[in-house]
Structure formats: C-alpha cells, structure tokens
Amino acid sequence: MELCHLDNGFKIDSKCLTQLMKEKNLHLLQDLEGIDGVVSALQTNNQRGIDDDGDNIARRLEAFGSNTYKKPPSKSLFHFMWQAAKDLTIVILLGCAALSLGFGIKQHGLKEGWYDGGSIFVAVFLIVVVSAFSDYRQSKQFRKLSKASEDIPIDVVRGGRRRQISNLDIVVGDVVFLKIGDQVPADGLFLRGHSLRVDESSMTGESEHVEVNGSLNPFLFSGTKVVDGYGELLVASVGMNSTWGEMMSLISRDTSDQQTPLQARLSKLTPLMAKIGLGVAFLVFVVLVARYFTGNTKNKSEFGKFEGNKTKIDDVVNAAVDMVAVAVIIVVIAIPEGFPLAVTLTLAYSMKKMMADQALVRRLSACETMGCATVICTDKTGTLTLNEMKVTKFWLGQESVEDDAGYSSISDCLLDLIREGVAFNTTGSVYRPSSGSGFEFSGSPTEKAILSWATLKLHMDMEKLKKQCVIQHVEVFNSHKKRSGVLMRRKDDNTTHVHWKGAAEMILEICSSYYDASGVTKDLNDDERLKFEEIIQGMAASSLRCIAFAHKQVQNKHINDEKYEKLEESSLILLGLVGLKDPCRPGVREAVEACQLAGVQVKMITGDNVFTAKAIASECGILRPLQEVKDAVVEGIEFRNFTPEQRMQKVDGIHVMARSSPFDKLLMVQCLKQKGNVVAVTGDGTNDAPALKEADIGLSMGIQGTEVAKESSDIVILDDNFATLVTVLRWGRGVYANIQKFVQFQLTINVATLVVNFVAAASAGEVPLTAVQLLWVNLIMDTMAALALATDKPTKELMEKPPVGQTDPVITNIMWRNLLPQALFQIVVLLVLQFKGRSIFGVSDKVNNTLIFNVFVFCQVFNELNSRDMERINIFKGSQGNRLFWGILVVTIAVQVVMVELLNKFADTERLSWGQWGACIGIAAISWPISWVFKFIPVPAKPIFSYLKRDSKRELEQLAEAKSP
C-alpha cells in the first residue's frame, strides 16, 4: 500500500490505479489486498455500486478525472481559407491581380489605377471566403455527428439500482454490466461473471480472444469488445488515464475527407471539362493576342488598342495581363470544382436531417448508396415489431394456465423449479426501491418480459433465491443453439441442477419427459411430442414468440468454471412453455408498401420459427395473402443446405427466412450481391457484424444493437424502427436528385460561357464579360447554387421510381434534354446582344456590355428555378419550405443590383434605366417557357451514349467477321 496515496479522501490515487492497469500488475493488486481491497479503497460496493449523489460523483471526477479524452483541435476558418487560397487557379488569378494593380497604379495613379487589379483581388477574396466558410461549416457538422456516435449507453449499478447512463458519464468506482457485443467503456477489474472473453485486437493487434476471470487475468481495458459470456466490471481508470483514451487522443478521425463513390464518379468529369476549358482558354488567349498586336481591337475595348511605337510598354503589359486573367477565368468557370462541394453539402444536409429523423450516419458514402438499394434484409424483433414483449400464454404440460386460480393450483415443487430457471438463467435483473413503488426490470425485452411474468404471476423473489443457491457455470445464449443454460447448486440440500431456456422447439428436442400441472413427471413419447409441437405452432401462428424451460438434476461434483466446458443437454424434463407477444409497429405495413412501390424488395430474416415468421410477415405486408408460401418462406438450415446454383436461383423469390443464424444472413447477402443487387441489411447482434460489413449498406440498431454491430455498420437506426429505414432510403435518393439538379445547372453555364467567349473573342477580338464579372458568375455557379440546389428535401415522387443503378450515368437523358436547350438559348441571346445589342437598344458599348452581363446573370437565376425539378412542369411545388433556396436567389439578385447600379468602377458596369432592367429580366424569363416546352418531349430511359457504344461494338464484330476466313 506504500505505493498509493490518499487522493481526495480515497485510499488510493489515480497514479496507482493507472500503474495497476497498464502494467497488469498482479503483485500490486495483491499488495492492495486484491479486488476487494480496491473496492474498499474506492469507497464503493461490489453489489450496490457507488452512491448516486452529485457530491460523490463530483468528488470522483476531481480525484480521478472524467471519461473523456483530448482531441486534436478542430480546423479553424483560416485553415480552410488557406487551403482554398492554395488552389492553382486562385494563385494565378492573384498573380494577375497583382500585376494589373501594379501597372494600373503606375499608369493612372493610385486614385484611378487600383480598380482593375483591386476588383479581381476583392472577387477572389470573396470566392475564397465563401468556399472556406462552407467547408468550415461542413467540418463542424461532421465533428458534431462524430461526437454523437461516441456517446454510448451502458448499464451500471448505482445505489443498488441498475440504470443506463452514457459511457462519458461513468466515474472511477462505478460497477458496469458487460454482455456479448459491448465495448468496454473504461479500464477496470473483473468483479464477477461467467465465460467472459474479450477481443483485444484493437489494443494489441492480436486476433486471439482473451479470457478474463477473477484469478489469473482480472484486467479489462477500454476499447476492447466482449465476444462471449457476461460479467461486471469495477471501473479503475477513465479518460486520459485509460489505455484507449491515451491512444484515441493521438488519432484524428476526420470523416469529411472521405471521398464518396458519387464524388469519385463526378471527379472523372472534372479532367474532361478542364481539358475543354484549357483548349478554349488557350484559343481565346491566342486570338486576343493576335488581334491586339495586329491592331484589330477597339480603343474602348477592355485591352485598349495597339498602335505600334505609339503604345507604351506599360499598356502592352497591362493588356497582356488582362488577357491572361480572362483566359484563366475561362478555365476557372470550365472546371466544375463545385461538384465535390455540392456532394459534400447535400450529404451534410441529408446527414443532419436524417439525424433528426432518428438515423445516425457513420459513413458518408452510405447516404448516397442507400438511394441505390434494391433489397432490404430486415430483422423482425424491434424493427418490424415494437420490441415490447409481454407473456400472454403459459402452458404447463399440455394445459394452458390462464388465470390466478390456474397459477395457484401449480405444485410448490414445480413452481420452485420454474422460479430458479428464470432467476438464474438470465442476463436481466429485478430491482425494488425501498419506497416499495413497484418493481423495475432491466435486460433485453425478452428477459424483462419473462422476469416481470415470474415476479408478478409466480411471486418470484430474485434476491431471496440468490441467497439460497450458488451459480457454478453459465452457458450464455448461443445464436446457433438458440438457448442458454445454467448449472446451480442449492445450499440447503446441496443438490446440483441444470436449467435451460430457449426457443421452444430447440428445448423440446433435448427433453425426454415433462411435468404436468400437478408436478408429476410423464414420458415424452412421439404422440406427446407431436401434441407439444402443435401447441408451439398454434402460439407461433398467433404471432407469439415461444420460449421453453427445461430442467435436470445432475450428479453433484466439484466444478471449476474456467475449465468446465459443457452443460448436460440430454434427457431433460420440460418445465413449461411461455408465449410472448411483440406487436407490430404502427405504420410498418405502410413503410413496407412504400419500399415495394419504390422498387425495393423487403426480406425478413429472423431467428423465430416458421409459423411466427409467417404470421408477422403477413401482418407487415412482406407476404401477400395470395402469395405462394412454399418458395417465399424458407428456414435457415434449408437455405444453407441448398447447392450454390439452387441458392442463386431461389434467392430473389425468398421473402422470409426463419430460424436463421448470422451465417445464413451473410450467405443471403452474398447471393443477392452476386445477382447484382444493392443490399441493405439490419443487424443488432455481435454475430451480425460479418453480414453488416458484407452488405452495401449496414444498418445497426441504436437501442438493441451491440457496440460491435454499430462499429460494423454504416448507419445506426436510433429508434430501431423500420419506418426510419424508409426515411433513410428517401434521403438517399434525395442526395442523387439534388446532385443531378446541380450538375444540370452548372453544365448549362459551362457550355454557354465557353461558346460565347470563344465566338466573341474570335470574331470581335474581345470577350463580353470582364474578369470580375466572370468571377461573380463563377461564385453564383459554384458555391451559391450548390447551397440552393443541394438542400432540397426529397419529394414523394422519388419513392415512385425504381432505384438508381450504381453504374448508371450521373448525367441522364432527361438532364441532356433540359440543359442543351437552355445552353443554346443563352448562347444565342448573348451573341445577339454582343453583335447587335448596341443597335437594338441604341446604347453605348459600356451599357451594352452591362446588359450582356445582367441578362447572363438573370438567365442563371431563372435556370436555377428550372433546375429545381427536372421533370415536373410546376417548378415551384414544394419550394416554399426551402428558405435557403429563396434566400440565395434574393441575395444573388440584390448583389447583382448593387454591382450594376453602385459598384460601377469595381464591376466595370454602367447604371441601367428601368426599361433596360425590365428588358434584361424579360429576356432571361424566356428560359421558363423553353423549359416547359422541352419537358413535354419524351426521352428514352437508356443512356444516349450506350447506343453509340453498342453501334461501335457491332461494327467491330462485323469487321472481325469480315476478316475471318
């Protein structure tokens, strides 16, 4: 004890506890008088836990710290501004702005000469700030979501009462309950438990599971996962004092840097657009230089007029700099750098909204992949049903016990056996406050229902029973055997008994006799067994989950729990059957129908028997009344025993798989994926992890799901509700739809800008828009349009279409139909204004250039509205709820008015009359009727370019045939 010192009233300090845990120091533990000595030093109780009062918890926090760890500082706004400023095109533009500023001041003096270069500086600064601010907001959003995923509910006992708290709130001295699938929340010591094994690969890299017990290895470490058994942990080190906390403080998990599949696909468009932009910019630059030095530019043009020796060298350099700036900005506009931003924005927006709808997205790509889902494989319990179990049927022998009189007639000997079977073969607990305000049950819904029934109907006293008996060995619930067992010894007569509990037909298989209501043992011959099977099937057909209890007295012998491997599981006596009702969730039938309407098949995979599975599937709408059940419903073992060819042939027609194991679920996912399906799978258990990882989208359950399942999943359904899956599906489709809107809008501007600038430069020796004006259009096109179009809520119509294929082109035939007429309209209007605008409106060159700029910007405003819906004529439907969209349109128009009417020097514009404003808006508004007319034109569903590929393939085949002799 000399190694440890008093710490805030405790007889042990955090340094000593950290040394004990990190070194796995058994000698130090012995010096501390073992685990009981540590319990005493920490002023806790290994049965009741710590006192649940604020002062006690505050004292522990002060002495030992909180269960949080230091994280790397979040990236500041200036970091994102610096990243944006390092972009090559921005650097070139800043260089051009600096040269333009220098030559302008030299030529015209500071008062007049700063406008051109200064305007470009201001425009570039705005683009950098807006882009950086957008990235900064998304970074904060991702960090917030990451924090939510780290908040894990765990079971502790405080003041003798079992309760659930956040893992961030546990303190040193807490007693924590651990079961299969849990992540150990802090470093600590093993108090009690059975068959506890943990996976320490996250800490040591070793894949072999480690056994934890009270004698040889009582050390449990945060971050490790329970793979077998259950136990209770005394928390010894938390937060930065724990091994996991120390490790996690060095790791920065920045999910915002992940590239999603859609971003990867869109990024393939960027090099193509960049090459086209570079080509056009180079041609424009060459034409401008050629026309300038041959004297074919006007005096009043942006670049001035070259007059041989009369022209000053400063004017020549200034003109060259302006030409370079225009060429660079054409490249900037041509490169769709807004694509990644739009994807990030729409994903972040969707993630935020999905969080409000009870879905926590752990991996960004899952949002968009869910939009492509063709099959959803769902669990039954808690997902399709409420997971609110209640015992509604009890069979003793072949008699149903219905009322209190029936219960009171059961023999005392038989009652004692059933009570023992419930009290000791459970991972749940019963707590009765001293005030006597009723019982509190904890554990899984099944455990709580059985404990509640035994306590209230059979008058079971769990605390009294625990004092009368000793548990010698536990075999925890096994998803393959679908049962759990316990070996216990009675203290009064020193007899040893085995109790099993589990799926009724599984327990029935290992029984050779049964008790009737009077407690008489009867043989379980074939006829009697058949009667029990009919009882089980009858309960299952009523949507009841059937659980059976069995018992056997075994020979008394000394048992070492660490070495004892197998409980007796033959020639048992059936104690009784209970039927648990778990009603379907309200609205689940409508949710299933919504999936089916959206072209997504729903398959139910459950551990329940065939009859229960059929009843629930029919109730939920997964099985139709007239549907052929023979091929639509299979058992896991039947599916497993199919040949690979049979599985591939039948898998699409299977709607329900009953009595399935996690391996069967994995096998089904693999078969569905091989057939080209995009598969979403729900799972809650540790053994579901392989299927969750194998699926295209793994969906774990937030309430019933283990930490292992959540770690393996892409999305956590926080309320365990199937209807939330439909919400996730709708948002996934919304991501695709919003990105397509933005792509359509941006490509329209790209095509129009490149063609207009090239034609104008080649024919007139000048471009219609200045560098600052082009930068403003780029800002509208990239950041602001991304914000406006990427934040639309998904429409109902999205759920009436088939899923989007993962290999389908992002730019569809419908998008080509919409964008080409708009681009052509803008090209025609701008070129007419460029060459005939002065005579049509009777204005000067400067006013005409302002008209061109104004019309171009308003074309984008109207086209932004057109892009809201690619198929619907009424583009305003549903837009009332998107305030951000209307806000951005208002800001765009307001800034445009300011640039034209007030910032004439900055934007190189002239003020316009009311009539000219009306003409600009009127010309731009023509894009609406054009959009309406073209939306009536039908287009083939198959991508246009696929026909070209098919024709070229056919030509190659014909050529090969011609060459062959």
Short mmCIF file of N, CA, C and O in Angstrom, two decimals, residues 29 73 177 180 199 246 363 391 446 505 552 571 589 674 684 717 735 754 756 769 826 840 906 930 936:
data_model
loop_
_atom_site.label_atom_id
_atom_site.label_comp_id
_atom_site.label_asym_id
_atom_site.label_seq_id
_atom_site.Cartn_x
_atom_site.Cartn_y
_atom_site.Cartn_z
N LEU A 29 -1.75 -5.65 -7.22
CA LEU A 29 -3.13 -5.96 -6.85
C LEU A 29 -3.17 -6.75 -5.54
O LEU A 29 -4.02 -6.50 -4.67
N PRO A 73 -7.20 19.70 -31.97
CA PRO A 73 -8.05 20.89 -32.14
C PRO A 73 -8.73 20.89 -33.50
O PRO A 73 -8.16 20.41 -34.48
N PHE A 177 -22.09 -3.31 -16.07
CA PHE A 177 -22.52 -4.63 -16.57
C PHE A 177 -22.04 -4.80 -18.01
O PHE A 177 -22.22 -3.90 -18.84
N ILE A 180 -22.26 -9.81 -24.23
CA ILE A 180 -21.71 -10.02 -25.58
C ILE A 180 -22.02 -8.82 -26.47
O ILE A 180 -23.14 -8.34 -26.52
N ASP A 199 -12.18 -9.37 -27.07
CA ASP A 199 -11.35 -9.19 -28.25
C ASP A 199 -10.48 -7.96 -28.01
O ASP A 199 -10.98 -6.84 -27.97
N GLU A 246 -5.72 7.32 -24.02
CA GLU A 246 -4.39 7.80 -24.41
C GLU A 246 -4.17 7.60 -25.90
O GLU A 246 -3.62 8.46 -26.59
N ARG A 363 -20.91 6.55 -41.94
CA ARG A 363 -20.05 6.65 -43.13
C ARG A 363 -20.79 7.43 -44.21
O ARG A 363 -21.90 7.09 -44.60
N VAL A 391 -45.57 -11.63 -21.68
CA VAL A 391 -46.01 -13.03 -21.65
C VAL A 391 -47.54 -13.06 -21.64
O VAL A 391 -48.17 -12.52 -20.73
N THR A 446 -37.00 -9.45 -24.07
CA THR A 446 -37.44 -10.82 -23.77
C THR A 446 -37.19 -11.14 -22.30
O THR A 446 -38.07 -11.68 -21.61
N GLU A 505 -38.98 -25.19 -29.75
CA GLU A 505 -38.73 -26.46 -30.45
C GLU A 505 -37.31 -26.97 -30.22
O GLU A 505 -37.05 -28.17 -30.24
N LYS A 552 -32.95 -30.44 -15.14
CA LYS A 552 -32.47 -31.80 -14.82
C LYS A 552 -31.58 -31.72 -13.59
O LYS A 552 -30.72 -30.83 -13.50
N SER A 571 -31.93 -35.75 -22.17
CA SER A 571 -32.86 -36.36 -21.19
C SER A 571 -33.33 -35.37 -20.14
O SER A 571 -33.38 -35.68 -18.94
N ARG A 589 -46.62 -1.54 -41.92
CA ARG A 589 -47.18 -2.07 -43.17
C ARG A 589 -47.07 -1.02 -44.28
O ARG A 589 -46.69 -1.33 -45.41
N GLN A 674 -24.21 -11.06 -55.54
CA GLN A 674 -23.73 -11.73 -56.76
C GLN A 674 -24.72 -11.59 -57.90
O GLN A 674 -24.34 -11.58 -59.06
N ASP A 684 -28.37 -6.39 -35.14
CA ASP A 684 -28.19 -5.84 -33.80
C ASP A 684 -27.19 -6.63 -32.96
O ASP A 684 -26.67 -6.12 -31.98
N ILE A 717 -29.73 3.06 -36.83
CA ILE A 717 -31.15 3.43 -36.71
C ILE A 717 -31.44 3.60 -35.23
O ILE A 717 -31.56 2.64 -34.48
N VAL A 735 -30.31 12.66 -52.23
CA VAL A 735 -28.91 13.05 -52.48
C VAL A 735 -28.63 13.01 -53.97
O VAL A 735 -28.09 13.96 -54.56
N LEU A 754 -18.30 28.99 -72.33
CA LEU A 754 -17.19 28.62 -73.22
C LEU A 754 -17.49 29.01 -74.67
O LEU A 754 -16.64 29.59 -75.36
N VAL A 756 -19.73 31.26 -75.90
CA VAL A 756 -19.87 32.72 -76.07
C VAL A 756 -18.50 33.39 -76.05
O VAL A 756 -18.20 34.23 -76.92
N LEU A 769 -17.64 39.58 -71.13
CA LEU A 769 -17.63 39.75 -69.67
C LEU A 769 -16.21 39.99 -69.17
O LEU A 769 -15.27 39.34 -69.63
N GLN A 826 -29.09 30.62 -74.11
CA GLN A 826 -28.18 31.61 -73.55
C GLN A 826 -27.10 32.02 -74.56
O GLN A 826 -26.76 33.21 -74.66
N ILE A 840 -29.90 47.52 -81.34
CA ILE A 840 -31.25 47.18 -80.87
C ILE A 840 -31.70 48.13 -79.77
O ILE A 840 -32.82 48.66 -79.79
N PHE A 906 -15.86 49.06 -59.72
CA PHE A 906 -15.43 47.73 -59.32
C PHE A 906 -15.81 46.67 -60.36
O PHE A 906 -15.00 45.84 -60.76
N ILE A 930 -39.32 27.92 -72.44
CA ILE A 930 -38.46 26.95 -73.16
C ILE A 930 -38.36 25.66 -72.34
O ILE A 930 -38.48 24.56 -72.87
N PHE A 936 -42.01 18.44 -72.10
CA PHE A 936 -43.05 17.58 -72.69
C PHE A 936 -42.46 16.56 -73.66
O PHE A 936 -43.15 15.62 -74.06
#
